[in-house]
Coordinates of C-alpha atoms in Angstrom, one line a residue:
M1 CA -16.1 -5.7 -15.5
P2 CA -13.5 -8.1 -14.2
P3 CA -11.5 -10.0 -16.9
T4 CA -12.9 -13.4 -18.0
P5 CA -10.6 -16.2 -16.7
A6 CA -9.7 -19.1 -18.9
P7 CA -11.2 -22.4 -17.9
P8 CA -9.1 -24.7 -15.7
P9 CA -6.2 -26.4 -17.4
A10 CA -6.3 -30.1 -17.9
P11 CA -6.0 -31.9 -14.5
V12 CA -2.5 -33.4 -14.0
P13 CA -2.4 -37.0 -12.8
S14 CA -0.1 -35.9 -10.0
S15 CA -0.4 -39.2 -8.1
T16 CA 1.5 -40.9 -10.9
R17 CA 4.3 -38.4 -10.7
Q18 CA 4.5 -37.5 -7.1
T19 CA 4.4 -39.3 -3.8
A20 CA 1.6 -38.6 -1.3
A21 CA 4.1 -36.6 0.8
Q22 CA 5.1 -34.5 -2.2
R23 CA 1.5 -33.8 -3.1
R24 CA 0.7 -32.8 0.5
A25 CA 3.7 -30.4 0.6
L26 CA 2.6 -28.8 -2.6
Y27 CA -0.9 -28.2 -1.5
L28 CA 0.1 -27.0 2.0
G29 CA 2.6 -24.6 0.4
E30 CA -0.2 -23.1 -1.8
L31 CA -2.7 -23.0 1.1
A32 CA -0.2 -21.2 3.3
R33 CA -0.7 -18.2 1.1
G34 CA -4.5 -18.3 1.8
T35 CA -7.4 -18.8 -0.5
D36 CA -8.5 -15.2 -1.0
R37 CA -6.1 -14.9 -3.9
F38 CA -8.1 -17.5 -5.8
H39 CA -11.0 -15.1 -6.2
E40 CA -11.5 -12.0 -8.3
P41 CA -12.9 -8.9 -6.7
R42 CA -16.6 -9.2 -6.0
R43 CA -18.6 -7.7 -8.8
P44 CA -21.4 -5.2 -7.9
D45 CA -23.6 -6.0 -10.9
C46 CA -25.2 -9.0 -12.7
P47 CA -23.0 -10.4 -15.5
W48 CA -26.2 -11.2 -17.5
C49 CA -28.3 -8.0 -17.4
G50 CA -26.0 -5.5 -15.6
S51 CA -28.4 -4.8 -12.7
G52 CA -27.0 -3.8 -9.4
R53 CA -29.8 -5.4 -7.4
L54 CA -28.1 -8.5 -6.1
R55 CA -28.9 -10.8 -3.1
T56 CA -26.8 -13.6 -1.7
R57 CA -28.4 -16.9 -2.5
L58 CA -25.8 -19.3 -1.1
R59 CA -22.6 -19.4 1.0
T60 CA -20.9 -22.7 1.2
P61 CA -17.5 -24.5 1.5
D62 CA -16.3 -27.1 -0.9
L63 CA -18.6 -30.0 0.1
L64 CA -17.3 -32.7 -2.3
Q65 CA -13.5 -32.5 -2.2
H66 CA -13.4 -30.5 1.1
K67 CA -10.7 -28.2 -0.1
P68 CA -10.4 -25.0 2.0
G69 CA -12.3 -21.9 0.9
T70 CA -15.8 -20.3 1.0
F71 CA -17.9 -19.7 -2.1
V72 CA -20.8 -17.3 -2.6
V73 CA -23.6 -17.5 -5.2
D74 CA -25.4 -14.3 -5.8
E75 CA -28.7 -13.9 -7.6
C76 CA -29.9 -10.9 -9.6
E77 CA -33.3 -9.6 -8.4
D78 CA -34.2 -8.4 -11.8
C79 CA -33.3 -11.3 -14.2
A80 CA -32.9 -14.1 -11.6
H81 CA -29.4 -15.1 -13.0
A82 CA -27.4 -16.8 -10.3
F83 CA -23.6 -16.7 -10.4
Q84 CA -20.5 -17.3 -8.3
N85 CA -19.4 -13.9 -6.8
P86 CA -16.6 -13.4 -6.3
R87 CA -15.7 -15.6 -9.1
L88 CA -12.6 -17.9 -9.1
T89 CA -9.6 -16.7 -11.0
T90 CA -7.8 -18.9 -13.5
E91 CA -5.4 -19.9 -10.7
G92 CA -8.4 -20.7 -8.5
L93 CA -10.2 -22.8 -11.1
A94 CA -7.0 -24.8 -11.6
F95 CA -6.6 -25.3 -7.8
Y96 CA -10.1 -26.5 -7.2
Y97 CA -10.3 -28.6 -10.4
R98 CA -7.0 -30.3 -9.7
D99 CA -7.5 -34.0 -8.8
F100 CA -11.2 -33.8 -9.2
Y101 CA -11.5 -36.1 -12.2
E102 CA -8.7 -38.3 -10.9
N103 CA -10.7 -38.7 -7.6
Q104 CA -13.8 -39.5 -9.5
D105 CA -12.0 -42.3 -11.4
R106 CA -10.5 -43.6 -8.2
H107 CA -13.8 -43.9 -6.4
H108 CA -15.8 -45.0 -9.4
G109 CA -17.9 -47.9 -8.3
G110 CA -16.8 -47.3 -4.7
R111 CA -18.8 -48.0 -1.6
G112 CA -20.5 -45.8 0.9
H113 CA -20.9 -42.0 0.7
E114 CA -18.0 -41.3 -1.7
G115 CA -19.2 -43.8 -4.3
F116 CA -22.8 -42.6 -3.9
A117 CA -22.0 -38.9 -4.0
E118 CA -19.9 -39.2 -7.1
R119 CA -22.3 -41.6 -8.8
A120 CA -25.0 -39.0 -8.0
L121 CA -23.0 -36.3 -9.7
R122 CA -22.2 -38.5 -12.6
S123 CA -25.8 -39.8 -13.0
R124 CA -26.7 -36.9 -15.2
A125 CA -24.3 -38.5 -17.6
G126 CA -25.5 -42.1 -17.4
R127 CA -26.2 -44.1 -20.5
R128 CA -30.0 -43.9 -20.2
R129 CA -29.8 -40.1 -19.9
H130 CA -27.6 -40.0 -23.0
E131 CA -30.0 -42.2 -24.9
A132 CA -33.0 -40.0 -23.9
A133 CA -31.1 -36.8 -25.1
A134 CA -30.2 -38.5 -28.4
R135 CA -33.8 -39.6 -29.0
A136 CA -34.9 -35.9 -28.6
M137 CA -33.1 -35.3 -32.0
L138 CA -34.8 -38.1 -33.9
R139 CA -37.5 -35.8 -35.1
F140 CA -35.0 -34.0 -37.3
P141 CA -33.2 -35.4 -40.3
E142 CA -30.1 -37.4 -39.4
P143 CA -27.1 -35.1 -39.2
E144 CA -23.9 -35.6 -41.1
S145 CA -21.7 -34.3 -38.4
W146 CA -22.2 -33.7 -34.6
L147 CA -19.9 -31.9 -32.1
D148 CA -20.3 -32.8 -28.4
V149 CA -18.9 -29.9 -26.3
G150 CA -17.6 -30.8 -22.9
T151 CA -17.7 -34.5 -24.0
G152 CA -15.3 -35.8 -21.3
H153 CA -14.7 -39.5 -22.1
G154 CA -17.1 -39.4 -25.0
H155 CA -19.9 -41.5 -23.5
F156 CA -22.7 -39.4 -25.0
P157 CA -21.4 -39.9 -28.6
E158 CA -21.0 -43.6 -27.9
A159 CA -24.6 -43.9 -26.8
A160 CA -26.0 -41.5 -29.5
R161 CA -24.3 -43.5 -32.3
E162 CA -26.9 -46.3 -31.8
F163 CA -29.6 -43.9 -33.0
F164 CA -27.6 -42.0 -35.6
T165 CA -25.5 -44.7 -37.3
Y166 CA -24.4 -42.5 -40.3
T167 CA -23.5 -39.5 -38.2
S168 CA -19.9 -38.5 -37.6
F169 CA -19.4 -37.6 -33.9
D170 CA -16.6 -35.4 -32.7
G171 CA -15.8 -34.4 -29.2
L172 CA -14.4 -31.2 -27.6
D173 CA -13.1 -30.9 -24.1
P174 CA -10.3 -28.9 -22.3
T175 CA -8.9 -32.0 -20.6
P176 CA -7.0 -35.1 -22.0
R177 CA -10.1 -37.2 -21.6
V178 CA -11.3 -36.2 -25.1
E179 CA -8.1 -37.7 -26.5
Q180 CA -8.8 -40.9 -24.5
A181 CA -12.3 -40.9 -26.0
R182 CA -10.8 -40.8 -29.5
A183 CA -8.4 -43.6 -28.6
A184 CA -11.4 -45.7 -27.4
G185 CA -13.3 -45.0 -30.6
R186 CA -16.1 -43.0 -29.0
V187 CA -15.4 -39.9 -31.1
E188 CA -13.8 -39.6 -34.6
E189 CA -12.0 -36.3 -34.0
A190 CA -10.9 -35.0 -30.6
H191 CA -10.7 -31.2 -30.2
R192 CA -8.9 -30.3 -27.0
G193 CA -9.4 -26.8 -25.8
L194 CA -12.2 -24.2 -25.5
L195 CA -14.9 -23.8 -28.2
P196 CA -14.5 -20.0 -28.5
D197 CA -10.8 -20.5 -29.2
L198 CA -11.4 -23.2 -31.9
V199 CA -14.1 -21.5 -34.0
G200 CA -11.6 -20.5 -36.6
R201 CA -11.0 -24.1 -37.8
L202 CA -14.5 -25.4 -37.0
R203 CA -16.7 -22.7 -38.4
A204 CA -19.9 -23.9 -40.1
R205 CA -18.7 -27.5 -39.9
Y206 CA -21.5 -29.2 -37.9
D207 CA -25.2 -30.0 -38.2
V208 CA -25.6 -30.5 -34.5
V209 CA -23.8 -29.1 -31.5
S210 CA -24.6 -30.5 -28.0
M211 CA -23.8 -29.1 -24.6
F212 CA -24.8 -31.3 -21.7
H213 CA -24.2 -29.6 -18.3
H214 CA -21.5 -27.5 -19.8
L215 CA -22.6 -23.9 -19.8
E216 CA -22.7 -23.7 -16.0
H217 CA -19.0 -24.4 -15.9
S218 CA -18.1 -21.7 -18.4
P219 CA -16.8 -18.3 -17.3
D220 CA -18.8 -16.7 -20.2
P221 CA -21.9 -18.7 -21.2
R222 CA -22.8 -16.2 -23.9
A223 CA -19.4 -16.6 -25.6
E224 CA -20.0 -20.4 -25.6
L225 CA -23.4 -19.9 -27.2
R226 CA -22.0 -17.6 -29.9
A227 CA -19.2 -20.0 -30.6
A228 CA -21.6 -22.9 -30.9
L229 CA -23.7 -21.1 -33.4
A230 CA -20.6 -20.2 -35.4
V231 CA -19.5 -23.8 -35.8
L232 CA -23.1 -24.8 -36.8
R233 CA -24.2 -24.7 -40.4
P234 CA -27.3 -22.6 -41.2
G235 CA -30.3 -24.7 -40.3
G236 CA -28.2 -26.8 -37.8
H237 CA -29.4 -27.5 -34.3
L238 CA -28.1 -26.6 -30.9
L239 CA -28.9 -29.0 -28.0
V240 CA -28.4 -27.7 -24.5
E241 CA -29.1 -29.1 -21.1
V242 CA -28.3 -27.2 -17.8
P243 CA -29.4 -27.3 -14.2
D244 CA -32.5 -25.3 -13.5
P245 CA -32.0 -22.6 -10.8
D246 CA -35.8 -22.4 -10.4
C247 CA -35.9 -26.0 -9.0
A248 CA -37.6 -26.0 -5.6
F249 CA -34.9 -28.4 -4.3
G250 CA -32.5 -25.4 -4.3
A251 CA -34.6 -23.7 -1.6
L252 CA -35.5 -26.9 0.2
L253 CA -32.0 -28.4 0.5
G254 CA -29.9 -25.2 0.6
K255 CA -26.2 -25.8 0.3
W256 CA -26.7 -29.6 0.1
W257 CA -28.4 -29.2 -3.3
V258 CA -26.0 -31.0 -5.6
S259 CA -26.8 -28.7 -8.6
Y260 CA -25.2 -25.8 -6.8
G261 CA -21.9 -27.6 -7.6
Q262 CA -19.6 -25.2 -5.8
P263 CA -16.9 -24.2 -6.6
Q264 CA -17.2 -25.5 -10.1
H265 CA -20.5 -24.1 -11.2
L266 CA -20.0 -20.4 -12.2
H267 CA -23.5 -19.7 -13.5
L268 CA -27.0 -20.9 -13.0
M269 CA -29.2 -19.6 -15.8
P270 CA -33.0 -19.5 -15.7
L271 CA -34.8 -20.9 -18.8
R272 CA -36.2 -17.5 -19.8
N273 CA -32.7 -15.9 -19.9
L274 CA -31.3 -18.5 -22.3
L275 CA -34.4 -18.4 -24.5
D276 CA -34.0 -14.6 -24.8
E277 CA -30.3 -14.9 -25.6
L278 CA -30.9 -17.5 -28.3
D279 CA -33.6 -15.3 -29.8
R280 CA -31.1 -12.3 -29.8
L281 CA -28.5 -14.5 -31.5
G282 CA -31.0 -15.2 -34.4
C283 CA -32.1 -18.7 -33.4
S284 CA -35.5 -20.3 -33.6
V285 CA -36.2 -22.3 -30.4
V286 CA -37.7 -25.6 -31.5
S287 CA -38.5 -27.1 -28.1
T288 CA -38.0 -26.8 -24.4
D289 CA -38.4 -29.6 -21.9
R290 CA -38.2 -29.6 -18.1
R291 CA -39.5 -33.1 -17.6
E292 CA -37.2 -35.6 -19.4
P293 CA -33.9 -33.9 -18.3
H294 CA -34.8 -34.1 -14.6
V295 CA -32.1 -36.2 -12.9
P296 CA -33.3 -38.3 -9.9
Y297 CA -30.4 -37.5 -7.6
D298 CA -31.4 -34.6 -5.3
L299 CA -32.1 -36.5 -2.1
T300 CA -29.3 -39.0 -2.6
G301 CA -26.8 -36.3 -3.4
A302 CA -27.8 -34.1 -0.4
L303 CA -27.6 -37.0 2.0
A304 CA -24.3 -38.2 0.6
L305 CA -22.8 -34.7 0.9
A306 CA -24.1 -34.3 4.4
I307 CA -22.7 -37.7 5.5
G308 CA -19.4 -37.1 3.8
N309 CA -18.9 -33.8 5.6
R310 CA -19.5 -35.4 9.0
L311 CA -17.2 -38.4 8.6
P312 CA -13.6 -38.3 9.8
G313 CA -11.4 -36.7 7.2
G314 CA -10.0 -38.8 4.3
D315 CA -6.4 -39.0 3.1
E316 CA -6.5 -35.9 0.9
P317 CA -3.2 -34.1 0.3
W318 CA -4.8 -30.7 1.1
R319 CA -5.3 -31.8 4.7
P320 CA -2.5 -30.9 7.1
T321 CA -1.8 -34.5 8.1
P322 CA -2.9 -38.0 6.9
P323 CA -5.6 -39.7 9.0
T324 CA -4.6 -42.0 11.8
D325 CA -5.3 -45.7 11.7
L326 CA -8.2 -45.2 14.1
Q327 CA -9.7 -42.5 11.9
R328 CA -9.4 -44.7 8.8
T329 CA -11.1 -47.6 10.6
L330 CA -13.9 -45.3 11.9
R331 CA -14.4 -43.7 8.5
T332 CA -14.7 -47.1 6.8
A333 CA -17.1 -48.4 9.4
L334 CA -19.4 -45.4 9.3
T335 CA -19.3 -45.4 5.5
R336 CA -20.5 -48.9 5.4
A337 CA -23.1 -48.3 8.0
T338 CA -24.6 -45.4 6.1
A339 CA -24.8 -47.2 2.7
P340 CA -28.3 -48.5 3.3
L341 CA -29.5 -45.0 4.0
L342 CA -28.1 -43.8 0.8
A343 CA -29.5 -46.7 -1.1
S344 CA -33.0 -45.9 0.4
A345 CA -32.6 -42.3 -0.7
S346 CA -31.8 -43.4 -4.2
V347 CA -34.9 -45.6 -4.4
L348 CA -37.0 -42.6 -3.1
D349 CA -35.4 -40.3 -5.7
H350 CA -36.3 -42.7 -8.5
T351 CA -39.8 -43.5 -7.1
L352 CA -40.7 -39.8 -6.9
A353 CA -39.1 -38.9 -10.3
P354 CA -42.2 -39.4 -12.5
L355 CA -44.2 -37.0 -10.2
L356 CA -41.4 -34.4 -9.5
R357 CA -40.4 -33.9 -13.1
R358 CA -43.9 -32.5 -13.7
T359 CA -43.5 -29.9 -10.9
R360 CA -41.1 -27.1 -9.8
F361 CA -38.9 -29.9 -8.4
S362 CA -37.6 -30.7 -11.8
N363 CA -33.9 -29.9 -11.6
A364 CA -32.8 -29.4 -15.2
Y365 CA -34.1 -28.3 -18.6
R366 CA -33.3 -28.9 -22.2
I367 CA -33.4 -26.5 -25.2
I368 CA -33.3 -27.4 -28.8
A369 CA -32.7 -24.4 -31.1
R370 CA -32.2 -24.0 -34.8
R371 CA -29.6 -21.6 -36.3
N372 CA -31.2 -19.4 -38.9
D373 CA -29.4 -18.1 -41.9
R374 CA -28.3 -14.9 -40.1
E375 CA -24.7 -14.9 -39.2
P376 CA -24.4 -15.0 -35.4
P377 CA -22.8 -12.0 -33.6
P378 CA -19.0 -12.2 -33.2
Y379 CA -17.8 -14.2 -30.3

């Protein structure tokens, strides 16, 4: 089995430390050595069940940032687990994550395909979605302490505090954003790093651990689950939301399905696999839900990605040369011209959502599980 890479290091705000020319020289120097070195050897078996019966489900470039490289998602024909194969190395994860969050912030609220594409990707973290997830826990006694894993800027704890006024919310994230969340008062304690690495000082400290669209980014989702149970008190609850690889949009839209999320999504786990794993770890599954976690962004995201990959190139440092004035003007004009199409797609997504979330077109699911008294297996 190939070694498990560490998650990507915190993104460096390079634009504040380097000129555009310096950043381009840095990227082009890395790319001159090729992108094959960013991948581990292709594994011949499923990382979830060990079966050797694999089929290629997807082959795609980087459709959001447009960095060079090709990514393959294989699916196990026995357990249906889908995973990036060959998987990115630690160096590869760092390369493809670099500038991602910075670019999101730069285009936040932007116009045209970039603003729509990134708003579509962020919509799963919108305030109404946070509030819906928090309300799912109202059926249980109010927790004393809650850890949000992969919290980013801490927007979920900020929204959930309206429902759990006496709960202490902490955040965990491998990037500096969690420290910004603490400075903004969204979390009380900021834990920077990886949950499996921090179990020693967080063991049995929390009544609730939440993971929203976090496991699919993890090189080892099982290790994340074991670590989450280790930091829960007996009787505490684990709240997980992830993309649903059984969503019919995956087959319908192909590489344009936003939830494939290449190259950042390393695993796409069917509901049954996670349920079986939680049972093996000694949990009692309290509820599953495929309706409420559905995010109405599939058509908008697909159209935004398709448009974005047909416009003249932007001024990204991994492109050999900056765009000409003509290319900039054409890109701006086409971006504005396509904005009404994207707005219409967004309206259609939201109009169809009440129906789609009751069908196989639901694109995400939620699990709430209770840790029993049994000590979870070592992580």
